[in-house]
Short mmCIF file of C-alpha atoms in Angstrom, two decimals:
data_model
loop_
_atom_site.label_atom_id
_atom_site.label_comp_id
_atom_site.label_asym_id
_atom_site.label_seq_id
_atom_site.Cartn_x
_atom_site.Cartn_y
_atom_site.Cartn_z
CA MET J 1 24.70 60.10 332.02
CA TRP J 2 21.32 59.06 331.80
CA GLN J 3 18.31 61.51 331.31
CA SER J 4 15.39 62.28 333.92
CA LEU J 5 11.93 60.90 334.13
CA SER J 6 11.16 63.83 336.08
CA ILE J 7 12.61 66.42 338.48
CA GLN J 8 11.06 67.54 341.66
CA PHE J 9 11.43 70.30 344.36
CA SER J 10 9.74 69.62 347.76
CA ILE J 11 9.24 72.32 350.53
CA PHE J 12 8.11 70.94 353.81
CA ALA J 13 6.41 73.94 355.58
CA ASN J 14 4.19 73.79 358.48
CA ASN J 15 1.81 76.28 356.96
CA ALA J 16 1.74 75.00 353.38
CA ASP J 17 -1.87 75.60 353.23
CA ALA J 18 -1.05 79.38 353.25
CA VAL J 19 0.01 78.88 349.51
CA ARG J 20 -2.40 78.21 346.58
CA ALA J 21 -0.87 76.26 343.79
CA ASP J 22 -2.34 78.39 340.99
CA ASP J 23 -1.00 81.63 342.50
CA LEU J 24 2.40 79.82 343.06
CA PHE J 25 2.51 78.84 339.49
CA VAL J 26 1.95 82.31 338.40
CA ALA J 27 4.57 83.61 340.77
CA LEU J 28 7.29 81.02 339.54
CA PHE J 29 6.52 81.05 335.73
CA GLY J 30 4.85 84.50 335.10
CA GLU J 31 1.92 82.70 333.33
CA ASP J 32 -1.43 81.12 334.27
CA PRO J 33 -1.69 77.43 334.70
CA SER J 34 -3.82 75.54 332.24
CA SER J 35 -5.50 73.64 334.77
CA ALA J 36 -6.11 74.15 338.61
CA GLN J 37 -8.11 72.71 341.48
CA ARG J 38 -8.83 73.61 344.86
CA ASN J 39 -9.95 71.43 347.81
CA ARG J 40 -11.53 72.97 351.00
CA PHE J 41 -10.98 69.78 352.95
CA PRO J 42 -8.22 67.46 351.66
CA SER J 43 -9.08 63.77 352.10
CA PRO J 44 -7.00 60.58 351.54
CA ASP J 45 -8.53 60.32 348.14
CA ASN J 46 -7.89 63.69 347.19
CA PRO J 47 -5.12 64.97 349.34
CA PHE J 48 -4.25 68.33 347.79
CA TYR J 49 -5.17 71.79 349.27
CA SER J 50 -4.60 72.83 345.70
CA ALA J 51 -3.10 71.53 342.48
CA ALA J 52 -2.11 73.46 339.37
CA GLY J 53 -0.52 72.58 336.07
CA GLY J 54 0.71 73.64 332.70
CA GLU J 55 3.10 73.41 330.03
CA LEU J 56 6.14 75.47 329.95
CA LYS J 57 7.46 75.15 326.27
CA ASP J 58 9.45 71.89 326.52
CA PHE J 59 8.23 70.86 329.92
CA ALA J 60 5.12 70.18 331.77
CA CYS J 61 4.82 71.47 335.36
CA GLN J 62 2.66 70.60 338.30
CA ILE J 63 2.34 71.97 341.48
CA GLN J 64 0.77 70.38 344.33
CA VAL J 65 -0.16 71.77 347.85
CA GLN J 66 -0.90 69.34 350.73
CA PRO J 67 -0.58 69.46 354.43
CA ALA J 68 2.99 70.58 355.48
CA ARG J 69 4.31 69.99 351.90
CA ILE J 70 4.47 71.93 348.47
CA ASP J 71 5.61 69.89 345.47
CA ILE J 72 6.82 71.40 342.22
CA ILE J 73 7.33 68.64 339.55
CA LEU J 74 8.63 69.07 336.04
CA GLY J 75 8.28 66.43 333.51
CA PRO J 76 8.09 65.58 329.73
CA VAL J 77 5.56 67.36 327.67
CA ALA J 78 4.07 64.62 325.56
CA ILE J 79 4.40 60.99 325.21
CA SER J 80 5.41 59.49 321.98
CA GLN J 81 4.22 55.95 320.97
CA ASP J 82 7.73 55.27 319.62
CA GLU J 83 9.50 55.68 322.95
CA ALA J 84 9.29 53.42 325.90
CA PHE J 85 10.96 55.96 328.25
CA VAL J 86 10.05 59.65 327.97
CA THR J 87 12.73 61.74 329.56
CA ILE J 88 13.91 65.30 329.97
CA ASP J 89 17.57 66.55 329.98
CA THR J 90 18.40 66.81 333.56
CA ILE J 91 20.76 70.00 333.32
CA SER J 92 18.24 72.00 331.21
CA SER J 93 15.30 70.89 333.34
CA TYR J 94 17.21 72.20 336.49
CA GLY J 95 18.17 75.23 334.40
CA ARG J 96 14.31 75.93 333.87
CA LEU J 97 12.98 75.19 337.19
CA ALA J 98 15.72 75.97 339.85
CA PRO J 99 16.21 79.90 339.04
CA ALA J 100 12.39 80.12 339.54
CA ILE J 101 12.46 78.29 342.89
CA ILE J 102 15.65 79.82 344.11
CA GLY J 103 14.42 83.43 343.13
CA HIS J 104 11.16 83.19 344.70
CA ASP J 105 10.13 84.99 347.99
CA TRP J 106 9.46 82.24 350.44
CA SER J 107 9.06 84.41 353.48
CA GLY J 108 5.81 83.73 355.41
CA LEU J 109 6.27 80.08 355.21
CA GLN J 110 7.37 77.92 358.27
CA ILE J 111 9.93 75.70 356.50
CA SER J 112 11.18 72.84 358.19
CA ARG J 113 12.95 70.84 355.25
CA LEU J 114 13.84 71.55 351.63
CA SER J 115 14.31 68.73 349.16
CA THR J 116 14.90 68.06 345.47
CA PHE J 117 15.16 64.69 343.73
CA THR J 118 15.15 63.28 340.24
CA ASP J 119 14.87 59.85 338.74
CA LEU J 120 17.32 58.98 335.91
CA GLY J 121 16.80 56.20 333.60
CA THR J 122 17.85 54.34 330.63
CA ILE J 123 16.63 51.39 328.54
CA ALA J 124 18.45 48.06 328.38
CA SER J 125 18.09 45.40 326.02
CA SER J 126 17.70 42.77 328.81
CA ARG J 127 17.29 42.51 332.59
CA GLU J 128 20.66 41.28 332.60
CA GLU J 129 22.03 44.21 330.74
CA ALA J 130 20.07 46.49 333.09
CA THR J 131 21.85 44.96 335.96
CA SER J 132 25.13 45.20 334.34
CA ARG J 133 24.50 48.87 333.71
CA LEU J 134 23.62 49.37 337.19
CA LEU J 135 26.74 47.58 338.67
CA ALA J 136 28.98 49.66 336.23
CA CYS J 137 27.36 52.90 337.33
CA ALA J 138 27.45 51.93 341.04
CA GLY J 139 31.18 50.59 340.64
CA ILE J 140 30.17 47.25 342.32
CA GLY J 141 30.90 43.87 341.20
CA LEU J 142 28.94 40.62 341.61
CA PRO J 143 30.59 37.10 341.64
CA PHE J 144 27.87 36.08 339.10
CA VAL J 145 26.13 37.52 335.84
CA ASP J 146 22.51 36.20 336.00
CA GLY J 147 21.26 38.06 339.19
CA THR J 148 18.07 39.95 339.33
CA ASP J 149 16.22 42.38 341.54
CA PHE J 150 19.38 44.42 342.04
CA SER J 151 18.89 47.64 344.21
CA PHE J 152 21.34 49.44 346.17
CA GLN J 153 21.09 52.58 348.31
CA VAL J 154 23.52 54.75 350.15
CA ASN J 155 23.49 58.13 351.76
CA ARG J 156 26.38 60.30 352.61
CA ARG J 157 25.71 63.60 354.56
CA LYS J 158 27.52 66.82 353.70
CA LYS J 159 27.78 70.25 355.46
CA PHE J 160 26.43 73.28 353.52
CA SER J 161 29.21 75.74 352.91
CA PHE J 162 27.19 78.66 354.07
CA ASP J 163 26.32 77.07 357.37
CA SER J 164 28.13 74.20 358.98
CA ASP J 165 25.28 73.45 361.26
CA THR J 166 23.17 72.51 358.35
CA LEU J 167 23.42 69.12 356.73
CA MET J 168 22.21 67.66 353.55
CA ASN J 169 21.44 64.13 352.84
CA ARG J 170 22.68 62.93 349.61
CA ILE J 171 20.85 59.63 348.75
CA VAL J 172 21.73 57.58 345.61
CA ARG J 173 19.58 54.56 344.96
CA PHE J 174 20.23 52.42 342.08
CA HIS J 175 17.36 50.19 340.94
CA GLU J 176 15.90 48.10 338.24
CA ILE J 177 12.99 49.21 336.05
CA SER J 178 10.62 47.01 334.18
CA MET J 179 8.20 48.10 331.66
CA GLN J 180 5.41 46.95 329.89
CA ARG J 181 3.55 48.24 326.67
CA VAL J 182 -0.15 47.69 326.77
CA GLN J 183 -2.55 48.26 323.95
CA PHE J 184 -6.10 48.84 324.60
CA VAL J 185 -8.59 48.40 321.79
CA LEU J 186 -12.01 49.87 322.14
CA GLY J 187 -14.96 49.96 319.44
CA ASP J 188 -17.92 48.18 317.98
CA GLY J 189 -18.79 46.11 321.10
CA HIS J 190 -15.14 44.95 321.39
CA VAL J 191 -13.08 45.90 324.13
CA GLY J 192 -9.76 44.20 324.85
CA ALA J 193 -6.31 44.70 325.82
CA SER J 194 -3.05 42.97 324.81
CA SER J 195 0.52 43.26 325.44
CA VAL J 196 2.18 44.89 322.72
CA ASN J 197 5.55 43.67 323.57
CA ALA J 198 7.38 41.73 326.13
CA SER J 199 8.55 43.41 329.30
CA THR J 200 11.21 45.66 328.58
CA PHE J 201 13.97 46.74 331.18
CA GLY J 202 15.84 49.59 332.30
CA ALA J 203 18.38 50.93 334.86
CA GLY J 204 17.25 53.57 337.14
CA LEU J 205 19.03 56.04 339.48
CA LEU J 206 17.23 58.03 341.93
CA LEU J 207 18.98 60.96 343.38
CA ASP J 208 17.22 62.49 346.49
CA TYR J 209 19.11 65.52 348.00
CA ASN J 210 17.43 67.18 350.95
CA THR J 211 18.19 68.85 354.26
CA VAL J 212 18.67 66.67 357.27
CA PRO J 213 15.72 67.36 359.70
CA SER J 214 16.41 69.19 362.67
CA ALA J 215 14.12 70.84 365.21
CA LEU J 216 14.83 74.23 363.75
CA LEU J 217 12.83 76.05 361.10
CA ILE J 218 14.84 77.12 358.05
CA GLU J 219 14.86 80.89 357.69
CA PRO J 220 13.43 82.09 354.18
CA LYS J 221 16.69 83.97 353.56
CA ASN J 222 18.33 80.54 353.63
CA VAL J 223 16.33 78.88 351.11
CA ALA J 224 18.25 80.33 348.10
CA PRO J 225 21.73 79.13 349.34
CA ILE J 226 20.28 75.68 350.51
CA TYR J 227 18.52 75.02 346.99
CA THR J 228 21.63 76.40 345.25
CA GLU J 229 23.84 73.91 347.03
CA LEU J 230 21.48 71.06 346.68
CA VAL J 231 20.90 71.44 343.03
CA GLN J 232 24.68 71.96 342.39
CA ASN J 233 25.60 68.78 344.30
CA LEU J 234 22.71 66.82 342.74
CA LEU J 235 23.88 67.78 339.16
CA LEU J 236 27.40 66.68 339.83
CA ALA J 237 26.12 63.28 340.62
CA ALA J 238 23.66 63.24 337.70
CA SER J 239 26.41 64.10 335.39
CA ALA J 240 28.99 61.60 336.63
CA GLU J 241 29.39 58.36 335.00
CA ARG J 242 29.76 56.94 338.57
CA PRO J 243 28.01 59.10 341.12
CA LEU J 244 29.27 57.23 344.00
CA GLU J 245 32.71 58.79 343.32
CA ILE J 246 31.15 62.30 343.56
CA LEU J 247 30.21 61.45 347.02
CA ALA J 248 33.51 60.19 347.85
CA GLU J 249 35.14 63.60 347.14
CA SER J 250 33.57 65.46 349.98
CA MET C 1 -16.18 50.17 310.32
CA THR C 2 -14.36 52.89 312.44
CA GLN C 3 -12.54 51.45 315.27
CA LYS C 4 -11.32 53.70 318.03
CA LEU C 5 -8.11 52.85 319.19
CA LYS C 6 -6.40 53.73 322.36
CA LYS C 7 -2.93 53.00 323.35
CA PHE C 8 -1.49 53.02 326.69
CA TRP C 9 2.34 52.64 327.61
CA LEU C 10 2.51 50.97 330.99
CA ILE C 11 5.53 51.20 332.96
CA ASN C 12 5.53 48.85 335.92
CA SER C 13 8.27 48.31 338.25
CA PRO C 14 8.14 47.14 341.80
CA SER C 15 11.64 48.34 342.36
CA LEU C 16 11.18 51.76 340.62
CA THR C 17 10.68 54.48 343.47
CA SER C 18 10.66 57.51 341.27
CA SER C 19 8.77 60.59 341.76
CA GLY C 20 6.72 59.82 338.78
CA SER C 21 6.54 62.48 336.16
CA ALA C 22 4.24 65.44 335.25
CA ILE C 23 2.97 64.60 331.88
CA LYS C 24 0.54 66.50 329.59
CA ASP C 25 -2.82 65.99 331.26
CA SER C 26 -6.16 67.29 330.00
CA ASP C 27 -8.06 66.26 333.17
CA ALA C 28 -6.10 68.57 335.61
CA THR C 29 -5.55 65.27 337.77
CA PRO C 30 -2.54 65.28 339.91
CA SER C 31 -0.10 63.23 338.11
CA ILE C 32 1.87 61.24 340.73
CA GLY C 33 1.42 57.62 340.52
CA MET C 34 -1.57 57.86 338.47
CA LEU C 35 -2.25 56.51 334.76
CA HIS C 36 -2.63 59.72 332.62
CA GLY C 37 -1.59 60.95 329.34
CA GLY C 38 -2.13 63.62 326.49
CA VAL C 39 -4.53 63.33 323.69
CA ASP C 40 -2.74 64.13 320.32
CA ASP C 41 -5.47 63.38 317.86
CA ALA C 42 -9.09 62.40 318.02
CA THR C 43 -8.67 58.78 318.50
CA CYS C 44 -5.40 57.90 320.43
CA VAL C 45 -4.36 58.57 323.88
CA TYR C 46 -0.75 58.12 324.88
CA SER C 47 -0.01 57.70 328.36
CA GLN C 48 2.50 56.09 330.67
CA TRP C 49 2.43 55.20 334.18
CA LEU C 50 5.47 55.03 336.74
CA SER C 51 5.29 52.96 339.74
CA THR C 52 6.39 55.07 342.66
CA THR C 53 6.54 54.82 346.50
CA TYR C 54 5.27 58.48 346.61
CA ARG C 55 1.94 57.76 348.55
CA PRO C 56 0.07 61.18 348.79
CA ASN C 57 -2.77 59.20 350.64
CA SER C 58 -0.69 56.92 352.70
CA PRO C 59 -2.19 55.80 355.96
CA ARG C 60 0.28 57.44 358.03
CA ALA C 61 -0.26 60.70 356.23
CA ALA C 62 -4.28 60.23 356.62
CA SER C 63 -3.54 59.70 360.33
CA PHE C 64 -1.85 62.91 360.67
CA TYR C 65 -4.11 64.93 358.45
CA LYS C 66 -7.24 63.47 360.69
CA LEU C 67 -5.35 64.51 363.69
CA TRP C 68 -4.96 68.13 362.33
CA ARG C 69 -8.59 68.34 361.45
CA ALA C 70 -9.54 66.95 364.93
CA ILE C 71 -7.62 69.68 366.62
CA ASP C 72 -8.62 72.49 364.18
CA LEU C 73 -12.29 71.47 365.19
CA MET C 74 -11.55 71.56 368.75
CA ARG C 75 -10.15 75.06 368.33
CA ARG C 76 -13.37 76.23 366.75
CA MET C 77 -15.67 74.79 369.58
CA PRO C 78 -17.31 77.47 371.55
CA GLU C 79 -15.31 78.54 374.94
CA GLY C 80 -16.80 76.50 377.69
CA HIS C 81 -17.38 73.45 375.51
CA ASP C 82 -15.89 70.37 376.83
CA MET C 83 -13.86 69.69 373.72
CA HIS C 84 -12.87 73.40 373.28
CA VAL C 85 -9.11 74.08 373.24
CA ASP C 86 -7.23 77.50 373.11
CA THR C 87 -6.24 78.70 369.59
CA LYS C 88 -2.82 79.18 370.62
CA VAL C 89 -2.51 75.64 372.01
CA ALA C 90 -4.27 74.20 368.89
CA GLU C 91 -1.86 75.98 366.38
CA LYS C 92 1.15 75.02 368.49
CA ALA C 93 0.09 71.36 368.28
CA ILE C 94 -0.73 71.41 364.75
CA GLN C 95 2.64 72.98 363.79
CA PHE C 96 4.45 70.40 365.88
CA LEU C 97 2.70 67.51 364.38
CA ALA C 98 3.19 68.87 360.81
CA LYS C 99 6.94 69.05 361.71
CA VAL C 100 6.88 65.51 363.15
CA ASN C 101 5.11 64.15 359.98
CA SER C 102 7.62 65.59 357.73
CA ASN C 103 10.85 64.94 359.48
CA TRP C 104 10.85 62.29 361.91
CA GLU C 105 10.22 58.45 361.79
CA VAL C 106 7.12 57.94 364.08
CA ASP C 107 3.36 57.11 363.57
CA ALA C 108 0.74 59.76 364.27
CA PRO C 109 -0.33 59.77 367.96
CA LYS C 110 -3.67 59.49 369.35
CA LEU C 111 -5.42 62.66 370.60
CA LEU C 112 -6.43 63.01 374.42
CA PRO C 113 -8.41 65.99 375.12
CA ASP C 114 -7.35 67.69 378.41
CA ASN C 115 -8.75 70.94 378.88
CA GLU C 116 -8.75 74.28 377.34
CA GLU C 117 -5.33 75.30 378.25
CA ALA C 118 -3.72 72.01 376.91
CA LEU C 119 -4.16 68.90 374.68
CA THR C 120 -2.39 65.65 375.01
CA LEU C 121 -0.92 63.45 372.40
CA THR C 122 -0.35 59.78 373.22
CA TRP C 123 1.86 57.04 371.61
CA ASP C 124 1.86 53.05 372.48
CA TYR C 125 5.20 51.60 372.72
CA GLY C 126 4.45 48.01 373.87
CA THR C 127 4.57 48.33 377.74
CA ILE C 128 5.28 52.02 377.65
CA LYS C 129 2.51 54.67 377.04
CA ARG C 130 4.01 58.08 376.43
CA PHE C 131 2.11 61.20 376.97
CA LEU C 132 2.99 64.56 375.36
CA THR C 133 1.11 67.39 376.70
CA VAL C 134 0.89 70.57 374.51
CA ALA C 135 0.41 74.00 376.46
CA ALA C 136 0.64 77.34 375.39
CA ASP C 137 4.12 77.81 377.05
CA GLU C 138 5.30 74.31 377.74
CA PHE C 139 5.53 70.71 376.73
CA ASP C 140 5.24 68.12 379.24
CA LEU C 141 6.38 64.49 378.53
CA MET C 142 5.56 61.59 380.57
CA ASP C 143 6.08 57.79 380.13
CA ILE C 144 4.17 55.33 381.98
CA ASN C 145 5.05 51.58 382.31
CA LYS C 146 1.56 50.10 381.79
CA ARG C 147 2.36 47.19 383.95
CA SER C 148 4.10 48.71 386.97
CA ARG C 149 2.48 51.94 386.49
CA VAL C 150 5.70 53.58 387.38
CA ARG C 151 5.82 57.11 385.79
CA CYS C 152 8.73 59.18 384.23
CA THR C 153 8.28 62.73 383.70
CA HIS C 154 10.09 65.41 381.69
CA GLU C 155 9.31 69.11 381.46
CA VAL C 156 10.53 71.10 378.47
CA LEU C 157 9.84 74.81 378.64
CA ASP C 158 9.09 76.51 375.54
CA ASP C 159 10.88 79.72 376.64
CA GLU C 160 14.29 78.08 375.40
CA SER C 161 15.36 78.69 371.86
CA ASN C 162 16.21 75.04 371.61
CA SER C 163 13.09 73.65 373.13
CA TYR C 164 12.00 71.58 369.99
CA GLU C 165 15.41 70.09 370.16
CA ALA C 166 15.30 69.44 373.64
CA LEU C 167 11.92 67.88 373.36
CA LEU C 168 12.95 65.76 370.24
CA SER C 169 15.97 64.47 371.78
CA LYS C 170 13.78 63.11 374.70
CA MET C 171 11.49 61.52 372.09
CA GLY C 172 14.05 59.35 370.63
CA TRP C 173 13.04 59.28 367.08
CA LEU C 174 15.30 58.99 364.07
CA PRO C 175 15.21 61.89 361.50
CA ARG C 176 13.69 60.88 358.13
CA THR C 177 16.20 60.63 355.45
CA GLU C 178 14.31 60.32 352.11
CA SER C 179 12.00 62.87 350.96
CA VAL C 180 10.66 61.00 348.11
CA ASP C 181 8.13 59.00 350.09
CA THR C 182 7.67 61.16 353.07
CA LEU C 183 4.01 61.89 352.69
CA PRO C 184 0.40 62.71 353.38
CA ASN C 185 1.66 63.24 352.16
CA ALA C 186 3.78 61.35 354.47
#
């Protein structure tokens, strides 16, 4: 299946501001972040209480803490001029990040919701091919071949095995991607930009797996089993040629 | 002539709704939805940008945030001040709003100072105005028809283990499904 542009864990907690991003980075990965910032009063322009980032060998990681939400994001380390898409392997990325999240002690946080999501992508030679790949992946047929702007989203809830009262959302979204490479030239009084190539297209698949909101808080002891199941289910879909068939199985 | 060259890879997609990606970033700037990249030699910068519906500074999020800040300021007012609100009430309201913000499909309410022992959140739904009063040990919910002035009141005691559930069932909001674009964040 396609590779990930990034993977992300989001923890919705009423008292998220009790966490400092740089402290969490150290707790999760055992090393200091290469950059960190704190904000005494978050604003719309700079909405984070704190943010921290650093490289973890093959990955780059960002942690962002904002009101009622903590985001932990894993992406590619560097961008190559030869690649239009910079992706990371979905399974190895989750293998790097998920154990740290699942093994962390989240007690003290008033957690109302847990989420993990990833966006998978692949390059297509044309817009028609991108649409064709999306249709094949979704198992959907159209009575014409020159359609554009294809998007399709569906959610199928599922019970967690450890607690039948807790439900997960399994959102699968197929969508087109368009890309443009632009070259900026600076120097000797000349500043300009030009398109290096025409638009390039791709097919994208967003997998957003999260707990269905309820009025009850999630007990810290349940963070590990919830995230374990969310990740397992997401990876099943991410590995499948036809993710909707995975949703159909349960 | 030495010409400095910078190259950017721009990925632009109206329909792309990914989380963006965290890429090597020398400026310690949060990565989501921003143009950024890593410097790999003296003259070239390679970057990419991902379009995303993730909006850390969405108007809705900002509204919730301003509300939290206002309640926190009221909590810190000296006792006896007209705008002072009890700490327990303020914390309860802030926690409730954070939960609403993350989990339910509803805009931020307006804030109506009441007294030290309670504060009131209001929503406008056309001809109906909804008042939710948060006190230390209870929520009071009241709907008023703005034309007829007829009132409908509900009381939700907080000593029930399912009080939030009971309250939210009366509010009639839909739970949020996606988590990608739930943000002040919401």
